[in-house]
Coordinates of C-alpha atoms in Angstrom, one line a residue:
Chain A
X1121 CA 14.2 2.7 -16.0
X1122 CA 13.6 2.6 -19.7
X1123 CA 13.1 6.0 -21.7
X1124 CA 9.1 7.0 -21.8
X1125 CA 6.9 9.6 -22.7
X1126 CA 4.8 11.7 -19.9
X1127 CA 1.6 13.2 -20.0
X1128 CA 0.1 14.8 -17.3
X1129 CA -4.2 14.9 -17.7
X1130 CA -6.4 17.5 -16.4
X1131 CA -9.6 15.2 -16.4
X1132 CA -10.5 12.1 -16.3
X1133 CA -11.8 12.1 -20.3
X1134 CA -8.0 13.8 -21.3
X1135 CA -6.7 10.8 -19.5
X1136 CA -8.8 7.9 -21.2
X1137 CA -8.1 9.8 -24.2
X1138 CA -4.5 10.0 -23.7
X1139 CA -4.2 5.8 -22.9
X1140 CA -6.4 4.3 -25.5
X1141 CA -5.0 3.1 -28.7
X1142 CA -1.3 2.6 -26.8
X1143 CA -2.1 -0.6 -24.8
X1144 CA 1.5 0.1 -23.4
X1145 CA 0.8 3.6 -21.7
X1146 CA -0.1 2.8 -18.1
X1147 CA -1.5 5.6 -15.8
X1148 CA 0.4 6.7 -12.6
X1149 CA -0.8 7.6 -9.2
X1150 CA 1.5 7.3 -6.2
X1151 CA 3.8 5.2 -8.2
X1152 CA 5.1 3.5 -5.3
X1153 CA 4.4 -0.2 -7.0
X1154 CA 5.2 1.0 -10.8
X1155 CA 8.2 3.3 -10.2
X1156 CA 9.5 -0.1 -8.5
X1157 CA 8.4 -2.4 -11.2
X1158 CA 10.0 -0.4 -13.7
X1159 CA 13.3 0.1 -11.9
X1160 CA 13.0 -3.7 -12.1
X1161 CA 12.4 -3.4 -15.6
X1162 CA 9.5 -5.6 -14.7
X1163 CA 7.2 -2.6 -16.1
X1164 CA 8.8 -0.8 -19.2
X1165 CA 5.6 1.6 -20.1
X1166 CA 5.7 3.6 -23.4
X1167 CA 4.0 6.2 -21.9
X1168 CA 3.2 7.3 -18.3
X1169 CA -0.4 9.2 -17.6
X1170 CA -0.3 11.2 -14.9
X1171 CA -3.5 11.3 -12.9
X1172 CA -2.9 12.8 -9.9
X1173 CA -4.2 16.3 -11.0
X1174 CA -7.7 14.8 -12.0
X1175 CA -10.3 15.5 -9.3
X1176 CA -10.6 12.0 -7.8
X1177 CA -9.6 13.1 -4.3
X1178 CA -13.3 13.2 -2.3
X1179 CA -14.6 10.6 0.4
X1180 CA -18.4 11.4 0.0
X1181 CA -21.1 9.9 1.5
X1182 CA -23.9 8.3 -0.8
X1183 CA -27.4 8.6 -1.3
X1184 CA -27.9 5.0 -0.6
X1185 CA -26.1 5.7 2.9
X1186 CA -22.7 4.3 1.5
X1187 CA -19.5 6.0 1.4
X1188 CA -17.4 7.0 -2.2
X1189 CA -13.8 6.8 -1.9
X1190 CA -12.1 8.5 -4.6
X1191 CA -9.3 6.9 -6.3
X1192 CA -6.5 9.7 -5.5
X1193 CA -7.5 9.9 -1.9
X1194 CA -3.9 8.2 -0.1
X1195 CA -4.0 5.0 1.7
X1196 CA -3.5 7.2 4.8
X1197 CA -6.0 9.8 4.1
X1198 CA -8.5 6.8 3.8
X1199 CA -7.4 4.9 7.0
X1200 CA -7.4 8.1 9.4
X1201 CA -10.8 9.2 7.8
X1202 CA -13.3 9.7 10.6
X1203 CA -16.0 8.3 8.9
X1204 CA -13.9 5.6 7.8
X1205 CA -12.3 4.7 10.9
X1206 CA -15.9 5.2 12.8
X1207 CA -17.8 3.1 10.2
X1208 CA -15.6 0.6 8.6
X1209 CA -12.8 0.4 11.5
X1210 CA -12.0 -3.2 9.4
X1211 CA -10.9 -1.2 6.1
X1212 CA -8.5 1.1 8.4
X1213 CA -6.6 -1.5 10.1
X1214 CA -6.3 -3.4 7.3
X1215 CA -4.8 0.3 5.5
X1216 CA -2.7 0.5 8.8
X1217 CA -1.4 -3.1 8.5
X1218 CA 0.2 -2.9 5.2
X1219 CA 3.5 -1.1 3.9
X1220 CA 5.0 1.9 6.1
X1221 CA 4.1 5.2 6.7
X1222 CA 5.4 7.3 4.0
X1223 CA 4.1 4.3 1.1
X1224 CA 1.0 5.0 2.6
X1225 CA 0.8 8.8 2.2
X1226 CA 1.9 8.5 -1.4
X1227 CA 0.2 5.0 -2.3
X1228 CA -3.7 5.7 -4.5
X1229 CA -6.9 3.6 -3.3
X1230 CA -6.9 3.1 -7.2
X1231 CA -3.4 2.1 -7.3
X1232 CA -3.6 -0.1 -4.1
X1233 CA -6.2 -2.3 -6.0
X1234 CA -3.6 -2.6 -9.4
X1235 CA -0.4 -3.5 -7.5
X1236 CA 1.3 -6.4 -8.6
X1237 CA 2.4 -9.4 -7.0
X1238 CA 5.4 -9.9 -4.7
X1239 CA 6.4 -13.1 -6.2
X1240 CA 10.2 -13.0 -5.9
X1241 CA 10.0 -15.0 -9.2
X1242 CA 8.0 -12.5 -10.8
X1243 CA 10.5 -9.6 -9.9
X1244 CA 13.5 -11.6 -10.9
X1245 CA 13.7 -10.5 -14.8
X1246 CA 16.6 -12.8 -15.4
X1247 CA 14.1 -16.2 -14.2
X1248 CA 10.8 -17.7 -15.9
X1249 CA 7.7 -15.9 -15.1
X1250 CA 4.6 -16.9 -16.5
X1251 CA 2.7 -13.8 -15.3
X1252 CA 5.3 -11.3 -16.5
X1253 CA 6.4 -13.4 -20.1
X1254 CA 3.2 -15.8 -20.8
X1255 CA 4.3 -19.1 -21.9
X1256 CA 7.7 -19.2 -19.6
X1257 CA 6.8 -21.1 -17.0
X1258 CA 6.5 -21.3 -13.2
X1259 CA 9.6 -21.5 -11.3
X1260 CA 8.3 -21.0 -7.8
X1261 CA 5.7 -24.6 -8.1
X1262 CA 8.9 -26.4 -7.7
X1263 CA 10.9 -23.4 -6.4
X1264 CA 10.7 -21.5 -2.7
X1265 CA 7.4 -20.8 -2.2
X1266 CA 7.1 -20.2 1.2
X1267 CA 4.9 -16.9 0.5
X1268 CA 2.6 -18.2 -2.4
X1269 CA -1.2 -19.6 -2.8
X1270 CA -2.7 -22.5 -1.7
X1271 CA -6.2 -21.3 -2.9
X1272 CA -7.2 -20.9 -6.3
X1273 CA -3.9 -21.2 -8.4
X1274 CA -3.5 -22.6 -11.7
X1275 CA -0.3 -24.5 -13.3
X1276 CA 0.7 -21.6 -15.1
X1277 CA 0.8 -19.0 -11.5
X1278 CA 1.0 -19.8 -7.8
X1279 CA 1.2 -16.2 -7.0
X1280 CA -0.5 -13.9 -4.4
X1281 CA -2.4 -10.9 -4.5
X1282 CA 0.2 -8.4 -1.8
X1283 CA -2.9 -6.0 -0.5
X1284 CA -4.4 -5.7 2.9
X1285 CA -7.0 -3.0 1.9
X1286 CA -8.4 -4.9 -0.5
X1287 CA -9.1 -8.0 1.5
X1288 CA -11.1 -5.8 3.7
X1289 CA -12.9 -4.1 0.5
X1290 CA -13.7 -7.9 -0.5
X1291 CA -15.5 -8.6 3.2
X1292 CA -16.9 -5.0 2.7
X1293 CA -18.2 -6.2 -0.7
X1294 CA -16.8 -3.0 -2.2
X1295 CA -17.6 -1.4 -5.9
X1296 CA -15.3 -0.3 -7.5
X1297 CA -16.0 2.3 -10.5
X1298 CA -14.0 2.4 -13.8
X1299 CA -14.1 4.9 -16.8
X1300 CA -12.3 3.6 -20.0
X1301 CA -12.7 4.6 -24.1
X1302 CA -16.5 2.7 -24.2
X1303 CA -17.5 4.6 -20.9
X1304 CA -18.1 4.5 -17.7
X1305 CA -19.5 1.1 -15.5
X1306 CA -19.3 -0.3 -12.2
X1307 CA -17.5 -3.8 -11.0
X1308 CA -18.1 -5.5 -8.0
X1309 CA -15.3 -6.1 -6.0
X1310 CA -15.2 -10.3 -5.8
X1311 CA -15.3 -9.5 -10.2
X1312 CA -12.2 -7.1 -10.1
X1313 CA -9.6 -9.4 -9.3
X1314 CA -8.9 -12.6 -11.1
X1315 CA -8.0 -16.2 -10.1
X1316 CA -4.6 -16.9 -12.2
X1317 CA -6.1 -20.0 -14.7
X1318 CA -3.9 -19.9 -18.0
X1319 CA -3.7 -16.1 -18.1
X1320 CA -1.9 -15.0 -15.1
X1321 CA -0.7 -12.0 -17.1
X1322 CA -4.0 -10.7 -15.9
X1323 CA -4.6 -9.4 -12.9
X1324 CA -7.6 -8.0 -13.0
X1325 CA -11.1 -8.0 -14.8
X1326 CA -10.3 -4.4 -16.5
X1327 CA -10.8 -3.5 -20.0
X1328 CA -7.7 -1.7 -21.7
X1329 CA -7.9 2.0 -21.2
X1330 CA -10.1 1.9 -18.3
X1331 CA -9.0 4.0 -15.2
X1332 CA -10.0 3.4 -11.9
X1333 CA -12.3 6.3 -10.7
X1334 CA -13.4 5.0 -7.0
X1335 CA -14.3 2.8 -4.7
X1336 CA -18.0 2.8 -3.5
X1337 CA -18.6 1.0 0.4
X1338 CA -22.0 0.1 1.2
X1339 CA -23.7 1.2 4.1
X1340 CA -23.0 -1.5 6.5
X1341 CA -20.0 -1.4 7.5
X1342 CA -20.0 -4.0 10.2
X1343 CA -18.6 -1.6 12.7
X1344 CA -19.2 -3.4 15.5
X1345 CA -17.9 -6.5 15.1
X1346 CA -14.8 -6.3 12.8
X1347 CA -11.2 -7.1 12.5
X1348 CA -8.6 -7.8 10.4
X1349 CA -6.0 -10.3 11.8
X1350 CA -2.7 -10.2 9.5
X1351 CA -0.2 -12.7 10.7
X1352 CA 3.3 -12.4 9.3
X1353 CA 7.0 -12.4 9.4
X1354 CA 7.7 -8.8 11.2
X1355 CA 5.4 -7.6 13.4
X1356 CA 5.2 -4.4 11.1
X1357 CA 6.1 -3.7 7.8
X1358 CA 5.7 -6.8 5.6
X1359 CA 3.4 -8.6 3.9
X1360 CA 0.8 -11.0 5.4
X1361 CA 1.6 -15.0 5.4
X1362 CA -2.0 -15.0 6.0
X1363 CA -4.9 -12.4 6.7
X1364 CA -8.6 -12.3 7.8
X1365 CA -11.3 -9.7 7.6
X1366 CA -14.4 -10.5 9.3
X1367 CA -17.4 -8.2 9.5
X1368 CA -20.2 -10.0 11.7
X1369 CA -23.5 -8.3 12.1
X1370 CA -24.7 -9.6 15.5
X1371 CA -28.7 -9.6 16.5
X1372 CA -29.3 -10.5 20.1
X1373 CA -26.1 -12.6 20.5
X1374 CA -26.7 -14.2 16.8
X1375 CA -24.7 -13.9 13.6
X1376 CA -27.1 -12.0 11.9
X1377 CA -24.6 -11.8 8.6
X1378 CA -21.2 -12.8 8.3
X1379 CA -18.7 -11.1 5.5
X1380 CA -14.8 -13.1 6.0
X1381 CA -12.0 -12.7 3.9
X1382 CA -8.5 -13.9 3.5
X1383 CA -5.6 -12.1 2.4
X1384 CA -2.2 -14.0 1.7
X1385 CA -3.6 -17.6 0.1
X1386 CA -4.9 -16.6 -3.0
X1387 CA -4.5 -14.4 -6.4
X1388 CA -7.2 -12.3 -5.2
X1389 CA -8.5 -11.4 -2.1
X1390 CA -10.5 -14.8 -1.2
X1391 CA -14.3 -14.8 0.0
X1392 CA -16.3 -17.8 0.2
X1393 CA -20.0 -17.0 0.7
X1394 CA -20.0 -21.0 1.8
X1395 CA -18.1 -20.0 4.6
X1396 CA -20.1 -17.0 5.7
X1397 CA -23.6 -18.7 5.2
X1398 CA -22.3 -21.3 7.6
X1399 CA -21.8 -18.6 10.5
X1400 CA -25.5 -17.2 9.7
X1401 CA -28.4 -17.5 12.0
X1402 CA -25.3 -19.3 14.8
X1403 CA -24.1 -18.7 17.7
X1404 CA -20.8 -17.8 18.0
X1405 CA -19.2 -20.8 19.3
X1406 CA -15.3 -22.0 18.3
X1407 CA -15.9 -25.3 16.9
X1408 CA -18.1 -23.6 14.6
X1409 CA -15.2 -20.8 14.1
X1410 CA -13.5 -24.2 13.9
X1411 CA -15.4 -25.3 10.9
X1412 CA -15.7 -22.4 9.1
X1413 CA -11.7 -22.2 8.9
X1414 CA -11.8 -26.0 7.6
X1415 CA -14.3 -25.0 5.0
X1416 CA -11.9 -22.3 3.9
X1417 CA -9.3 -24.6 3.2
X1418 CA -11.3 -28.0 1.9
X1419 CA -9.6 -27.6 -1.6
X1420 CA -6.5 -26.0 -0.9
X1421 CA -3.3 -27.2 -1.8
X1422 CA 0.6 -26.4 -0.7
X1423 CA 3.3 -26.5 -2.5
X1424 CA 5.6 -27.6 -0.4
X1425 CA 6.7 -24.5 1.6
X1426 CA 4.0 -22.6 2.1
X1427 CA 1.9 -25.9 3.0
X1428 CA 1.9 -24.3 6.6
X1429 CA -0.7 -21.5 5.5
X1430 CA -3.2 -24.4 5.2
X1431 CA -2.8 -25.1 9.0
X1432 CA -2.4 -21.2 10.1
X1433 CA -5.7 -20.2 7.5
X1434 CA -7.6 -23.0 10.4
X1435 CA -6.4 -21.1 13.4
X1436 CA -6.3 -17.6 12.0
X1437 CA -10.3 -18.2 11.1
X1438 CA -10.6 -18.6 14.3
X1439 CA -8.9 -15.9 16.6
X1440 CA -10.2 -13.5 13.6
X1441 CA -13.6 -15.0 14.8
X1442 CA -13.3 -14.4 18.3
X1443 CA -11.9 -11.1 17.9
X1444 CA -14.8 -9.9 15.9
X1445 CA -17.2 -11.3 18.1
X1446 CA -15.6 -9.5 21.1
X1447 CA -15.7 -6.2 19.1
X1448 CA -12.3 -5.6 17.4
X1449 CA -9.0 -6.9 17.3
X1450 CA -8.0 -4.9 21.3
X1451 CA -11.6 -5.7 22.4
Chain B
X856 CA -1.8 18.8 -20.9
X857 CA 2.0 19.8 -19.6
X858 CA 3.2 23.3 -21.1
X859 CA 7.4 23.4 -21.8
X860 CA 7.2 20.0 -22.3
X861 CA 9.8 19.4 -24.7
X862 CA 10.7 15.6 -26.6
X863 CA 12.7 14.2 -23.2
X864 CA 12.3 17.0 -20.7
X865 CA 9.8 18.8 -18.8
X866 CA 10.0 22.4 -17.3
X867 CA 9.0 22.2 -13.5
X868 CA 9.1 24.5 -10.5
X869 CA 9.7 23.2 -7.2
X870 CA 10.6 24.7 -3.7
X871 CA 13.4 23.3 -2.0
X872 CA 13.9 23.9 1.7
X873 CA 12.3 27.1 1.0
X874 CA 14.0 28.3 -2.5
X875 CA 11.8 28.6 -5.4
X876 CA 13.7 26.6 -8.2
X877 CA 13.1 26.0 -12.1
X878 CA 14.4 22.8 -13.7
X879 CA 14.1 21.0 -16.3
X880 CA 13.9 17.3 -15.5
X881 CA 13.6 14.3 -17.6
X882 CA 10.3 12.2 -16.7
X883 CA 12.4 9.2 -15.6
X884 CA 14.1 11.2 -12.8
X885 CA 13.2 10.8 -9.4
X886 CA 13.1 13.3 -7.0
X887 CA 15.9 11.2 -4.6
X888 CA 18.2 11.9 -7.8
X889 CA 17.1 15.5 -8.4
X890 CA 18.0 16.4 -5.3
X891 CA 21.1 14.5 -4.8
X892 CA 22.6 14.5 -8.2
X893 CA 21.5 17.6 -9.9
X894 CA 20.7 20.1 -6.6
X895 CA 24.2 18.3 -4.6
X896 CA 21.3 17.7 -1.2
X897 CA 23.2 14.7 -0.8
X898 CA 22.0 14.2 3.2
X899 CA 18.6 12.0 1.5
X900 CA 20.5 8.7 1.0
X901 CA 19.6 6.4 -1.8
X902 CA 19.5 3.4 0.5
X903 CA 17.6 0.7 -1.3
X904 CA 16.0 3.1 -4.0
X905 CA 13.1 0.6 -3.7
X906 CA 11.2 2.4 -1.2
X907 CA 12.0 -0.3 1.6
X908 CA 14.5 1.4 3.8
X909 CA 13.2 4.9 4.7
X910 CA 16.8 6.8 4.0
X911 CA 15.3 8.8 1.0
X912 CA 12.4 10.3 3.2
X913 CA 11.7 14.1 2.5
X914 CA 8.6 16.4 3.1
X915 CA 6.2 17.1 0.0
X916 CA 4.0 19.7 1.2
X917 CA 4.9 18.7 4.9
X918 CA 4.0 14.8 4.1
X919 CA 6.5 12.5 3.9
X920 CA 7.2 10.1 1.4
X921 CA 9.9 8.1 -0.3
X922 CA 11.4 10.0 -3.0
X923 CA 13.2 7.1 -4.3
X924 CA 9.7 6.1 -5.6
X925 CA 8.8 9.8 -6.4
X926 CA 9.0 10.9 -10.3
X927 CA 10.5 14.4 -9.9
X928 CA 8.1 15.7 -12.9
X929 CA 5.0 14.6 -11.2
X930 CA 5.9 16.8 -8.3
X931 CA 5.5 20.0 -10.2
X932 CA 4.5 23.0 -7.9
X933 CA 5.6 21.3 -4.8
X934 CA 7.3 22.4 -1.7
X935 CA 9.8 19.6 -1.2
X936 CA 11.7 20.1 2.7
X937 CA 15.1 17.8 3.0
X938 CA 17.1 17.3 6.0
X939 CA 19.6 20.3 4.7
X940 CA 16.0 22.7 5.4
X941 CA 15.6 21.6 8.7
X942 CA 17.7 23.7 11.0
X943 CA 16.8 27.7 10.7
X944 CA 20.4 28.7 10.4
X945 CA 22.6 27.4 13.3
X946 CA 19.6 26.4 15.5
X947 CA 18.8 22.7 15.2
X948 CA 15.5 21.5 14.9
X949 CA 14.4 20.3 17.8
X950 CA 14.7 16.8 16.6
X951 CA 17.9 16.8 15.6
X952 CA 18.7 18.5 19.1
X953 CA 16.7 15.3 20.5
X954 CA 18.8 12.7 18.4
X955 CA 22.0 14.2 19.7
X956 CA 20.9 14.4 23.2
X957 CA 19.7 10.6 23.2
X958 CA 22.7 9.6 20.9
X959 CA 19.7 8.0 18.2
X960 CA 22.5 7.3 15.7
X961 CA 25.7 5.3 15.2
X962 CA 26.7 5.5 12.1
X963 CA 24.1 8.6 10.9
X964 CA 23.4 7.1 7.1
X965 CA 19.6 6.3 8.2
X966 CA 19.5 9.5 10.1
X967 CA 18.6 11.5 7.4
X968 CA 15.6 9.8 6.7
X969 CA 14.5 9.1 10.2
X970 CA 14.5 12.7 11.3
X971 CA 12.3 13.8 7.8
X972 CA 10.1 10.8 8.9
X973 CA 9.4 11.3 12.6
X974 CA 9.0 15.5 11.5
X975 CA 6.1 13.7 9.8
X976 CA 5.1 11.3 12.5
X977 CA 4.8 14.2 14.5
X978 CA 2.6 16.1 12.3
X979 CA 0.0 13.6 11.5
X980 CA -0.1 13.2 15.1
X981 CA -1.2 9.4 15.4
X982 CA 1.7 8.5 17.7
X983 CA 0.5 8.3 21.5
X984 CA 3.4 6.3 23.2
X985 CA 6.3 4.9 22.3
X986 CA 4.6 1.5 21.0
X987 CA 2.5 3.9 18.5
X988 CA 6.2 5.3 17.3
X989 CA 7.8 2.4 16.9
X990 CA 5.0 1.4 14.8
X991 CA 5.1 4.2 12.8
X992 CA 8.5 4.5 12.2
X993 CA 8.7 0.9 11.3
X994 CA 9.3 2.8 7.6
X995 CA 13.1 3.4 8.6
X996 CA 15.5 0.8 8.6
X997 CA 18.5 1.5 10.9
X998 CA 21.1 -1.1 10.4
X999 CA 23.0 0.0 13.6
X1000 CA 19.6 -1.0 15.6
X1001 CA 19.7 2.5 17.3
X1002 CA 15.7 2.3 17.4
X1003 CA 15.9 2.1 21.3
X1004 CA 17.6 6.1 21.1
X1005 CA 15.4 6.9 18.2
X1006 CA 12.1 6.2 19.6
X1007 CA 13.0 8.1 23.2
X1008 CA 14.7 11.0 21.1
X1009 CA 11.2 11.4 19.5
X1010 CA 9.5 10.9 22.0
X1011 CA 10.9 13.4 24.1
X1012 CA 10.5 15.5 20.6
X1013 CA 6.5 15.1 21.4
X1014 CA 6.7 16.5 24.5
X1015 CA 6.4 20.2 25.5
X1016 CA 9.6 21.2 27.0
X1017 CA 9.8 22.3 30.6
X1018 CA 12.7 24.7 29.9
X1019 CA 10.8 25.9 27.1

């Protein structure tokens, strides 16, 4: 790890205070993603803010019926969370589906939303990287990528956003609430994370300086008829090929409203309202669910490894479907 | 902000497997190191230090976590247990008495990480068979592949003894 100053803030003010005007502080959390990075000397911060004393550790329920996570509150704290688990079962399985026990009890809802590609290229410091040295290049576009995007990626980046939890807080349609040096405002969650385009450097749609505060769920939280369907290498502990979150909202045996969600194609969690608004006012039926996966994939594109996830995003669609329709993934 | 702090170190107090202790740690020091290199608790193992193999689990405040990942400064004021603080004197914990009895170790390097880890399994109390362990132990690599042992020596752990 490289030499750095620590700061440990009381507030969240002292800790916007304490980042702006050194765009290379970075706040910590759990630090299970930027200890690693920086042991990589992938992340070399100047300064490290330490948040976890600031009172950002409440799940509260909202006026508008909603639910406020805060952005301290652990990855396990929020997945075992009664009123989590009993209103948005889809957001704890998809917790419960990522990383391992003990990265959950120390990993932050904010910090789950900032963690960084796995990208073998991007963690190899010695190799081209265009999303950790702009301008360097992509080696994994003609390189093994197996594990990267066929949704939404650009020349410059073929990477893939790592998180479960926040495939399920895009089918949730999450908000997530940021305080930074010109104040305080609220981004909704398919506007947090960024498609690659020619500044992959950028993962996200926040301002320098601006801390993550919480996460806001609406009030349905499609309890019902959920799942989130991760397929992958391991059966536990690893990162999803490909994911699914579907949240269907089912009147009298009709899709009433459909929220879906993939995890594992794209540089962000990837919702297509396309896709839902073609489940709407249906049946449930499979070659609709059949439909809706080739929708998902009409423009996507494989690289040569990973051109399998095109096939496995048609079927996964599908059993995600079925599975939501039936009531959950052991339904 | 952090009083003591002087130019590279910080002044923190932590309790380790029950003893209060004040250091002063640099902010790039994890707490795997602190405890191996500066306290000599050498049984947490720096296995990957990447937070992929389990070996450096320990308590904080009864939860465990990776302390490989684990910035020693930021766990100021913490109660930190290792797997020297489990046994009360000569009496084993009960899980270690369980990992004998079901011989859950070959070589014993994971061992230190999978008996912090399943005393935490056992206190957040989410595992309800053996599928649920295995699950939530999948945090622990054992490169022996002594999980067969490990999950039935927790699993008896679970249970109320008869003889008790």
């Amino acid at each position: 790890m490289n030499r750095f100053g620590y700061t440990r803030a009381g507030d969240v003010a002292e800790a916007v205070h304490a980042a702006a005007g050194d765009d290379a502080a970075q706040f910590i959390a759990g630090g299970t993603n930027l200890v690693d990075l920086m042991k990589e000397r992938i992340a070399a911060p100047s300064r490290l803010i330490d948040i976890t004393r600031l009172p950002l550790r409440a799940v509260k329920s909202l006026p508008d019926g909603g639910l406020e996570i805060g952005a301290l509150v652990s990855n396990s704290d929020v997945a075992y969370h009664p009123e989590v688990a009993s209103r948005y079962p889809l957001l704890s399985q998809a917790i419960l589906a990522g990383a391992s026990p003990q990265l959950r009890n120390m990993a932050s809802t904010g910090g789950n939303l900032l963690q960084r590609t796995r990208c073998y290229y991007f963690y190899d410091a010695a190799l081209p990287c265009n999303k950790r040295a702009p301008g360097s290049g992509c080696p994994a576009r003609d390189g093994v990528n197996r594990i990267h995007a066929i949704l939404g990626a650009s020349e410059h980046c073929i990477a893939v956003h790592p998180s479960d939890m926040c495939v399920a807080l895009a089918a949730l349609a999450a908000t997530v609430h940021v305080t930074g040096p010109a104040g305080a405002r609220a981004i909704e969650f398919a506007e947090f994370h960024r498609l690659p385009g020619d500044a992959p450097e950028r993962d996200t749609t926040l301002q320098p300086g601006e801390l993550v505060t919480a996460v806001a769920l609406p009030r349905e939280g499609f309890a019902a008829h959920s799942t989130y369907l991760k397929v992958r290498d391991r059966h536990s502990y690893a990162f999803a090929l490909v994911s699914v979150a579907v949240g269907l909202r089912m009147v009298d045996g009709t899709i009433a409203e459909a929220r879906l969600a993939l995890g594992g194609v794209a540089h962000k969690p990837w919702r297509d309202p396309t896709a839902e608004a073609l489940l709407r006012g249906q049946r449930p039926d499979d070659a609709l669910f059949a439909a809706v996966g080739e929708h998902l994939v009409r423009d996507a594109r494989g690289c040569g490894h990973n051109d399998f996830k095109i096939a496995l995003v048609r079927r996964a669609v599908v059993r995600a479907l079925q599975q939501a329709v039936a009531g959950g993934p052991r339904a | 902000m952090l009083p003591g702090m002087g130019d590279d170190t910080c002044a923190i107090t932590l309790k380790v497997n029950g003893s209060t202790l004040r250091l002063q740690v640099a902010p790039w020091t994890t707490l795997l190191d602190l405890l191996r290199e500066r306290l000599g608790l050498t049984g947490s193992k720096k296995g990957c230090d990447h937070g992929q193999c389990g070996a450096c689990t320990v308590l904080v405040d009864g939860v465990r976590i990776n302390s490989c990942l684990s910035l020693a400064v930021m766990r100021d004021g913490a109660s930190v247990t290792t797997i020297e603080g489990l046994a009360e004197g000569d009496a084993l914990h009960p899980l270690q008495q369980s990992f004998i009895e079901h011989d859950a170790f070959q070589c014993g390097y994971c061992t230190p990480g999978q008996l912090c880890s399943a005393v935490g399994l056992i206190a957040e109390g989410h595992a309800h068979s053996e599928d649920d362990i295995r699950e939530l132990m999948s945090g622990n690599l054992c490169r022996c592949g002594a999980y067969p042992n490990i999950v039935a020596a927790i699993g008896q752990a679970m249970r109320p003894r008869r003889d008790a």
